[in-house]
PDB file of C-alpha atoms in Angstrom:
ATOM      1  CA  MET C   1      -0.275  -0.422   0.199  1.00  0.00           C
ATOM      2  CA  ASP C   2       1.152   3.553  -0.629  1.00  0.00           C
ATOM      3  CA  SER C   3       2.337   5.437   2.055  1.00  0.00           C
ATOM      4  CA  GLU C   4      -0.006   9.084   2.398  1.00  0.00           C
ATOM      5  CA  HIS C   5       2.676  10.744   1.544  1.00  0.00           C
ATOM      6  CA  ASP C   6       2.740   8.981  -2.053  1.00  0.00           C
ATOM      7  CA  LEU C   7      -0.997   9.290  -1.991  1.00  0.00           C
ATOM      8  CA  LEU C   8      -1.012  12.750  -1.901  1.00  0.00           C
ATOM      9  CA  ILE C   9       1.758  12.891  -4.371  1.00  0.00           C
ATOM     10  CA  LEU C  10      -1.153  11.646  -6.619  1.00  0.00           C
ATOM     11  CA  LEU C  11      -3.616  13.026  -5.445  1.00  0.00           C
ATOM     12  CA  LYS C  12      -2.321  16.190  -6.687  1.00  0.00           C
ATOM     13  CA  GLN C  13      -1.335  14.344 -10.304  1.00  0.00           C
ATOM     14  CA  GLY C  14      -5.180  14.139 -10.591  1.00  0.00           C
ATOM     15  CA  ASP C  15      -4.754  10.366  -9.743  1.00  0.00           C
ATOM     16  CA  GLU C  16      -8.171   9.125  -9.116  1.00  0.00           C
ATOM     17  CA  LYS C  17      -6.946   5.490  -7.208  1.00  0.00           C
ATOM     18  CA  ALA C  18      -5.000   7.679  -4.788  1.00  0.00           C
ATOM     19  CA  PHE C  19      -8.451   9.367  -4.253  1.00  0.00           C
ATOM     20  CA  ASN C  20     -10.485   6.184  -3.455  1.00  0.00           C
ATOM     21  CA  SER C  21      -8.069   5.269  -1.202  1.00  0.00           C
ATOM     22  CA  ILE C  22      -7.851   8.332   0.232  1.00  0.00           C
ATOM     23  CA  TYR C  23     -11.582   8.501   1.178  1.00  0.00           C
ATOM     24  CA  LYS C  24     -10.974   5.436   1.975  1.00  0.00           C
ATOM     25  CA  LYS C  25      -9.122   5.737   5.098  1.00  0.00           C
ATOM     26  CA  TYR C  26     -11.180   8.742   5.701  1.00  0.00           C
ATOM     27  CA  VAL C  27     -14.132   8.957   4.960  1.00  0.00           C
ATOM     28  CA  GLY C  28     -15.022   7.054   8.442  1.00  0.00           C
ATOM     29  CA  GLN C  29     -13.921   9.830  10.129  1.00  0.00           C
ATOM     30  CA  VAL C  30     -15.254  12.522   8.182  1.00  0.00           C
ATOM     31  CA  TYR C  31     -18.499  11.172   9.204  1.00  0.00           C
ATOM     32  CA  ASN C  32     -17.819  10.611  12.365  1.00  0.00           C
ATOM     33  CA  PHE C  33     -17.106  14.407  13.489  1.00  0.00           C
ATOM     34  CA  CYS C  34     -20.254  15.506  11.268  1.00  0.00           C
ATOM     35  CA  LYS C  35     -22.512  12.986  13.376  1.00  0.00           C
ATOM     36  CA  LEU C  36     -20.969  15.398  15.915  1.00  0.00           C
ATOM     37  CA  TYR C  37     -22.471  18.257  14.880  1.00  0.00           C
ATOM     38  CA  ILE C  38     -24.868  17.398  13.082  1.00  0.00           C
ATOM     39  CA  ILE C  39     -28.309  15.123  13.467  1.00  0.00           C
ATOM     40  CA  ASN C  40     -30.084  14.632   9.965  1.00  0.00           C
ATOM     41  CA  ASN C  41     -28.274  11.713   7.895  1.00  0.00           C
ATOM     42  CA  ASP C  42     -29.388  12.998   4.803  1.00  0.00           C
ATOM     43  CA  GLU C  43     -27.270  16.570   6.234  1.00  0.00           C
ATOM     44  CA  ILE C  44     -24.276  14.302   7.026  1.00  0.00           C
ATOM     45  CA  GLU C  45     -23.724  12.715   3.667  1.00  0.00           C
ATOM     46  CA  GLU C  46     -24.290  15.398   2.442  1.00  0.00           C
ATOM     47  CA  VAL C  47     -21.405  17.305   4.351  1.00  0.00           C
ATOM     48  CA  VAL C  48     -18.938  14.110   3.787  1.00  0.00           C
ATOM     49  CA  GLN C  49     -19.850  13.858   0.381  1.00  0.00           C
ATOM     50  CA  ASP C  50     -18.862  18.014   0.386  1.00  0.00           C
ATOM     51  CA  VAL C  51     -16.134  17.600   1.898  1.00  0.00           C
ATOM     52  CA  PHE C  52     -14.077  14.693  -0.857  1.00  0.00           C
ATOM     53  CA  VAL C  53     -15.639  17.392  -3.648  1.00  0.00           C
ATOM     54  CA  ARG C  54     -13.497  19.733  -1.855  1.00  0.00           C
ATOM     55  CA  LEU C  55     -10.914  17.847  -1.936  1.00  0.00           C
ATOM     56  CA  TRP C  56     -10.234  16.631  -4.916  1.00  0.00           C
ATOM     57  CA  GLU C  57     -11.382  20.111  -6.590  1.00  0.00           C
ATOM     58  CA  SER C  58      -7.796  20.696  -3.834  1.00  0.00           C
ATOM     59  CA  ARG C  59      -6.342  19.076  -4.723  1.00  0.00           C
ATOM     60  CA  TYR C  60      -3.709  21.112  -6.871  1.00  0.00           C
ATOM     61  CA  THR C  61      -2.788  23.252  -3.510  1.00  0.00           C
ATOM     62  CA  ILE C  62      -2.465  20.049  -1.484  1.00  0.00           C
ATOM     63  CA  ARG C  63       0.966  20.245   0.101  1.00  0.00           C
ATOM     64  CA  GLU C  64       1.906  16.592   0.864  1.00  0.00           C
ATOM     65  CA  ASP C  65       4.089  17.425   3.519  1.00  0.00           C
ATOM     66  CA  ASP C  66       1.708  19.970   5.670  1.00  0.00           C
ATOM     67  CA  ASN C  67      -0.433  17.671   8.202  1.00  0.00           C
ATOM     68  CA  PHE C  68      -3.416  15.998   5.812  1.00  0.00           C
ATOM     69  CA  LYS C  69      -5.385  15.391   8.945  1.00  0.00           C
ATOM     70  CA  GLY C  70      -5.453  19.124   9.494  1.00  0.00           C
ATOM     71  CA  LEU C  71      -6.147  19.478   6.188  1.00  0.00           C
ATOM     72  CA  LEU C  72      -9.018  17.530   5.849  1.00  0.00           C
ATOM     73  CA  PHE C  73     -10.234  18.381   9.243  1.00  0.00           C
ATOM     74  CA  ILE C  74     -10.314  21.876   8.455  1.00  0.00           C
ATOM     75  CA  ILE C  75     -12.109  21.875   4.928  1.00  0.00           C
ATOM     76  CA  THR C  76     -14.438  19.640   7.159  1.00  0.00           C
ATOM     77  CA  ARG C  77     -15.576  21.526  10.126  1.00  0.00           C
ATOM     78  CA  ASN C  78     -15.685  24.955   7.517  1.00  0.00           C
ATOM     79  CA  LEU C  79     -18.875  22.635   6.014  1.00  0.00           C
ATOM     80  CA  VAL C  80     -19.801  21.822   9.054  1.00  0.00           C
ATOM     81  CA  PHE C  81     -20.298  25.022  10.691  1.00  0.00           C
ATOM     82  CA  ASN C  82     -21.600  26.676   7.764  1.00  0.00           C
ATOM     83  CA  GLU C  83     -23.963  24.084   7.455  1.00  0.00           C
ATOM     84  CA  THR C  84     -24.862  24.586  11.257  1.00  0.00           C
ATOM     85  CA  ARG C  85     -25.133  28.159  10.677  1.00  0.00           C
ATOM     86  CA  LYS C  86     -27.951  28.067   9.650  1.00  0.00           C
ATOM     87  CA  SER C  87     -29.807  27.015  12.785  1.00  0.00           C
ATOM     88  CA  PHE C  88     -26.660  28.459  15.181  1.00  0.00           C
ATOM     89  CA  ASN C  89     -27.307  25.977  18.606  1.00  0.00           C
ATOM     90  CA  HIS C  90     -24.841  27.403  20.974  1.00  0.00           C
ATOM     91  CA  ASP C  91     -24.992  23.226  22.635  1.00  0.00           C
ATOM     92  CA  PHE C  92     -24.266  21.655  19.122  1.00  0.00           C
ATOM     93  CA  TYR C  93     -21.286  24.120  18.302  1.00  0.00           C
ATOM     94  CA  THR C  94     -20.263  23.815  22.323  1.00  0.00           C
ATOM     95  CA  VAL C  95     -20.372  20.229  21.889  1.00  0.00           C
ATOM     96  CA  SER C  96     -18.580  20.116  18.602  1.00  0.00           C
ATOM     97  CA  LEU C  97     -15.279  22.262  19.084  1.00  0.00           C
ATOM     98  CA  ILE C  98     -14.991  20.203  22.801  1.00  0.00           C
ATOM     99  CA  ASP C  99     -15.727  16.949  20.507  1.00  0.00           C
ATOM    100  CA  SER C 100     -13.226  17.584  17.304  1.00  0.00           C
ATOM    101  CA  ILE C 101     -10.716  19.339  19.780  1.00  0.00           C
ATOM    102  CA  GLU C 102     -10.783  16.276  21.598  1.00  0.00           C
ATOM    103  CA  ASN C 103     -10.750  13.759  18.923  1.00  0.00           C
ATOM    104  CA  MET C 104      -7.811  15.566  16.808  1.00  0.00           C
ATOM    105  CA  GLY C 105      -5.282  15.138  19.129  1.00  0.00           C
ATOM    106  CA  GLU C 106      -2.946  18.675  18.794  1.00  0.00           C
ATOM    107  CA  ASP C 107      -0.147  17.053  15.673  1.00  0.00           C
ATOM    108  CA  ASN C 108      -3.290  17.766  13.213  1.00  0.00           C
ATOM    109  CA  TYR C 109      -3.603  21.524  13.721  1.00  0.00           C
ATOM    110  CA  SER C 110      -1.119  21.801  12.488  1.00  0.00           C
ATOM    111  CA  TYR C 111      -1.475  23.587   8.076  1.00  0.00           C
ATOM    112  CA  ASN C 112      -2.782  26.954   9.238  1.00  0.00           C
ATOM    113  CA  THR C 113      -0.811  29.026  12.249  1.00  0.00           C
ATOM    114  CA  GLU C 114      -3.607  31.069  12.552  1.00  0.00           C
ATOM    115  CA  GLN C 115      -5.498  27.582  13.230  1.00  0.00           C
ATOM    116  CA  ASP C 116      -3.122  25.747  14.608  1.00  0.00           C
ATOM    117  CA  LEU C 117      -3.150  29.362  17.683  1.00  0.00           C
ATOM    118  CA  GLU C 118      -6.708  29.671  17.854  1.00  0.00           C
ATOM    119  CA  ALA C 119      -7.122  25.101  17.977  1.00  0.00           C
ATOM    120  CA  LYS C 120      -4.811  25.372  21.264  1.00  0.00           C
ATOM    121  CA  ASP C 121      -6.016  28.631  22.626  1.00  0.00           C
ATOM    122  CA  LEU C 122      -9.389  26.289  22.819  1.00  0.00           C
ATOM    123  CA  SER C 123      -8.402  23.058  23.939  1.00  0.00           C
ATOM    124  CA  ILE C 124      -6.315  25.459  26.659  1.00  0.00           C
ATOM    125  CA  PHE C 125      -9.285  26.399  27.741  1.00  0.00           C
ATOM    126  CA  ILE C 126     -11.402  23.097  27.867  1.00  0.00           C
ATOM    127  CA  ASP C 127      -8.835  21.285  29.175  1.00  0.00           C
ATOM    128  CA  LYS C 128      -8.900  24.357  32.145  1.00  0.00           C
ATOM    129  CA  LEU C 129     -12.277  24.076  32.399  1.00  0.00           C
ATOM    130  CA  ILE C 130     -12.423  19.804  32.003  1.00  0.00           C
ATOM    131  CA  SER C 131     -10.254  20.589  35.151  1.00  0.00           C
ATOM    132  CA  GLU C 132     -12.436  22.327  37.985  1.00  0.00           C
ATOM    133  CA  LEU C 133     -15.125  19.609  37.168  1.00  0.00           C
ATOM    134  CA  PRO C 134     -14.796  17.232  39.934  1.00  0.00           C
ATOM    135  CA  PRO C 135     -13.345  13.967  39.986  1.00  0.00           C
ATOM    136  CA  GLN C 136     -15.239  11.414  39.742  1.00  0.00           C
ATOM    137  CA  ARG C 137     -17.074  13.964  36.375  1.00  0.00           C
ATOM    138  CA  GLN C 138     -12.991  14.146  34.822  1.00  0.00           C
ATOM    139  CA  ARG C 139     -12.755  11.306  34.335  1.00  0.00           C
ATOM    140  CA  ILE C 140     -15.985   9.985  33.523  1.00  0.00           C
ATOM    141  CA  PHE C 141     -16.142  12.971  31.022  1.00  0.00           C
ATOM    142  CA  ASN C 142     -11.799  12.309  29.883  1.00  0.00           C
ATOM    143  CA  LEU C 143     -12.364   8.664  29.650  1.00  0.00           C
ATOM    144  CA  SER C 144     -15.743   8.945  27.374  1.00  0.00           C
ATOM    145  CA  ARG C 145     -14.590  12.213  25.220  1.00  0.00           C
ATOM    146  CA  LYS C 146     -10.385  11.733  25.263  1.00  0.00           C
ATOM    147  CA  GLU C 147     -10.126   7.613  25.380  1.00  0.00           C
ATOM    148  CA  GLN C 148     -13.989   7.032  23.441  1.00  0.00           C
ATOM    149  CA  LYS C 149     -15.357   4.757  26.312  1.00  0.00           C
ATOM    150  CA  SER C 150     -18.828   3.641  25.962  1.00  0.00           C
ATOM    151  CA  TYR C 151     -20.849   4.790  28.502  1.00  0.00           C
ATOM    152  CA  ARG C 152     -20.758   0.803  29.188  1.00  0.00           C
ATOM    153  CA  GLU C 153     -17.870   0.735  29.192  1.00  0.00           C
ATOM    154  CA  ILE C 154     -17.423   3.497  32.125  1.00  0.00           C
ATOM    155  CA  ALA C 155     -20.399   2.727  33.699  1.00  0.00           C
ATOM    156  CA  GLU C 156     -18.143  -1.434  34.052  1.00  0.00           C
ATOM    157  CA  ILE C 157     -14.371   0.950  34.615  1.00  0.00           C
ATOM    158  CA  MET C 158     -15.639   2.613  37.111  1.00  0.00           C
ATOM    159  CA  ASN C 159     -18.743   0.794  39.205  1.00  0.00           C
ATOM    160  CA  LEU C 160     -21.976   2.327  38.272  1.00  0.00           C
ATOM    161  CA  SER C 161     -24.089   2.443  36.213  1.00  0.00           C
ATOM    162  CA  GLU C 162     -24.637   3.860  33.178  1.00  0.00           C
ATOM    163  CA  LYS C 163     -27.397   5.927  33.925  1.00  0.00           C
ATOM    164  CA  THR C 164     -24.862   7.264  36.170  1.00  0.00           C
ATOM    165  CA  VAL C 165     -21.762   7.601  33.802  1.00  0.00           C
ATOM    166  CA  GLU C 166     -25.008   9.666  31.404  1.00  0.00           C
ATOM    167  CA  HIS C 167     -25.779  11.756  34.280  1.00  0.00           C
ATOM    168  CA  GLN C 168     -22.566  13.037  34.870  1.00  0.00           C
ATOM    169  CA  ILE C 169     -21.241  13.461  31.354  1.00  0.00           C
ATOM    170  CA  SER C 170     -25.191  15.570  30.957  1.00  0.00           C
ATOM    171  CA  ASP C 171     -23.476  17.496  33.612  1.00  0.00           C
ATOM    172  CA  ALA C 172     -19.751  18.184  32.263  1.00  0.00           C
ATOM    173  CA  LEU C 173     -21.188  19.269  29.032  1.00  0.00           C
ATOM    174  CA  LYS C 174     -23.357  21.324  31.146  1.00  0.00           C
ATOM    175  CA  TYR C 175     -20.685  23.533  32.405  1.00  0.00           C
ATOM    176  CA  LEU C 176     -18.559  23.443  29.620  1.00  0.00           C
ATOM    177  CA  ARG C 177     -21.531  25.232  27.698  1.00  0.00           C
ATOM    178  CA  LYS C 178     -22.285  27.472  30.444  1.00  0.00           C
ATOM    179  CA  HIS C 179     -18.237  28.749  30.795  1.00  0.00           C
ATOM    180  CA  MET C 180     -17.971  28.136  26.466  1.00  0.00           C
ATOM    181  CA  ALA C 181     -21.233  30.541  25.505  1.00  0.00           C
ATOM    182  CA  LEU C 182     -19.235  33.914  24.559  1.00  0.00           C
ATOM    183  CA  PHE C 183     -16.188  31.940  23.312  1.00  0.00           C
ATOM    184  CA  CYS C 184     -18.606  30.096  21.013  1.00  0.00           C
ATOM    185  CA  VAL C 185     -20.074  33.506  19.588  1.00  0.00           C
ATOM    186  CA  PHE C 186     -16.517  34.789  19.068  1.00  0.00           C
ATOM    187  CA  GLN C 187     -16.285  32.217  17.226  1.00  0.00           C
ATOM    188  CA  THR C 188     -19.218  31.948  15.088  1.00  0.00           C
ATOM    189  CA  ILE C 189     -18.731  35.435  13.770  1.00  0.00           C
ATOM    190  CA  ALA C 190     -15.164  34.412  13.228  1.00  0.00           C
ATOM    191  CA  TYR C 191     -16.168  32.646  10.722  1.00  0.00           C
TER     192      TYR C 191
END
């Protein structure tokens, strides 16, 4: 199998097989990211399709030595937020920001310096908010968001009921939403 670097070089040359390989490798991640923000399955599929259309259309500008996941995240994020801006919802936007930062990881923010700084600032802010949660709630939230454990898995790990886990995550998200409202409004205006 070709390395990602090789696939990107071929993609820049218009190679459809390389595009299909990249699509197969990342479509699940793009879909799951969109699912965090968009409820309607048809809209999710439309945004996923648009992400890869945009990728194909901009293939000549891709820098194969840069962080491809970062680029894909930026394209997806922008299309998702354009879609959700039509019916802006603070809860949805806040959870999206939190999940996107935690799921992408710091190494995926090097594609654009301004966006890199913005993402790192947000990540620091979110980490600070998470550290202010009560210890049990903090651990449950981190198991869910950072380690992507299911409610059932968390309940087993922590010897709690699934309802307790669900309640703790709900309370954590309420806390984060409350403290991120102004940040979210600022971010929406910036886009």
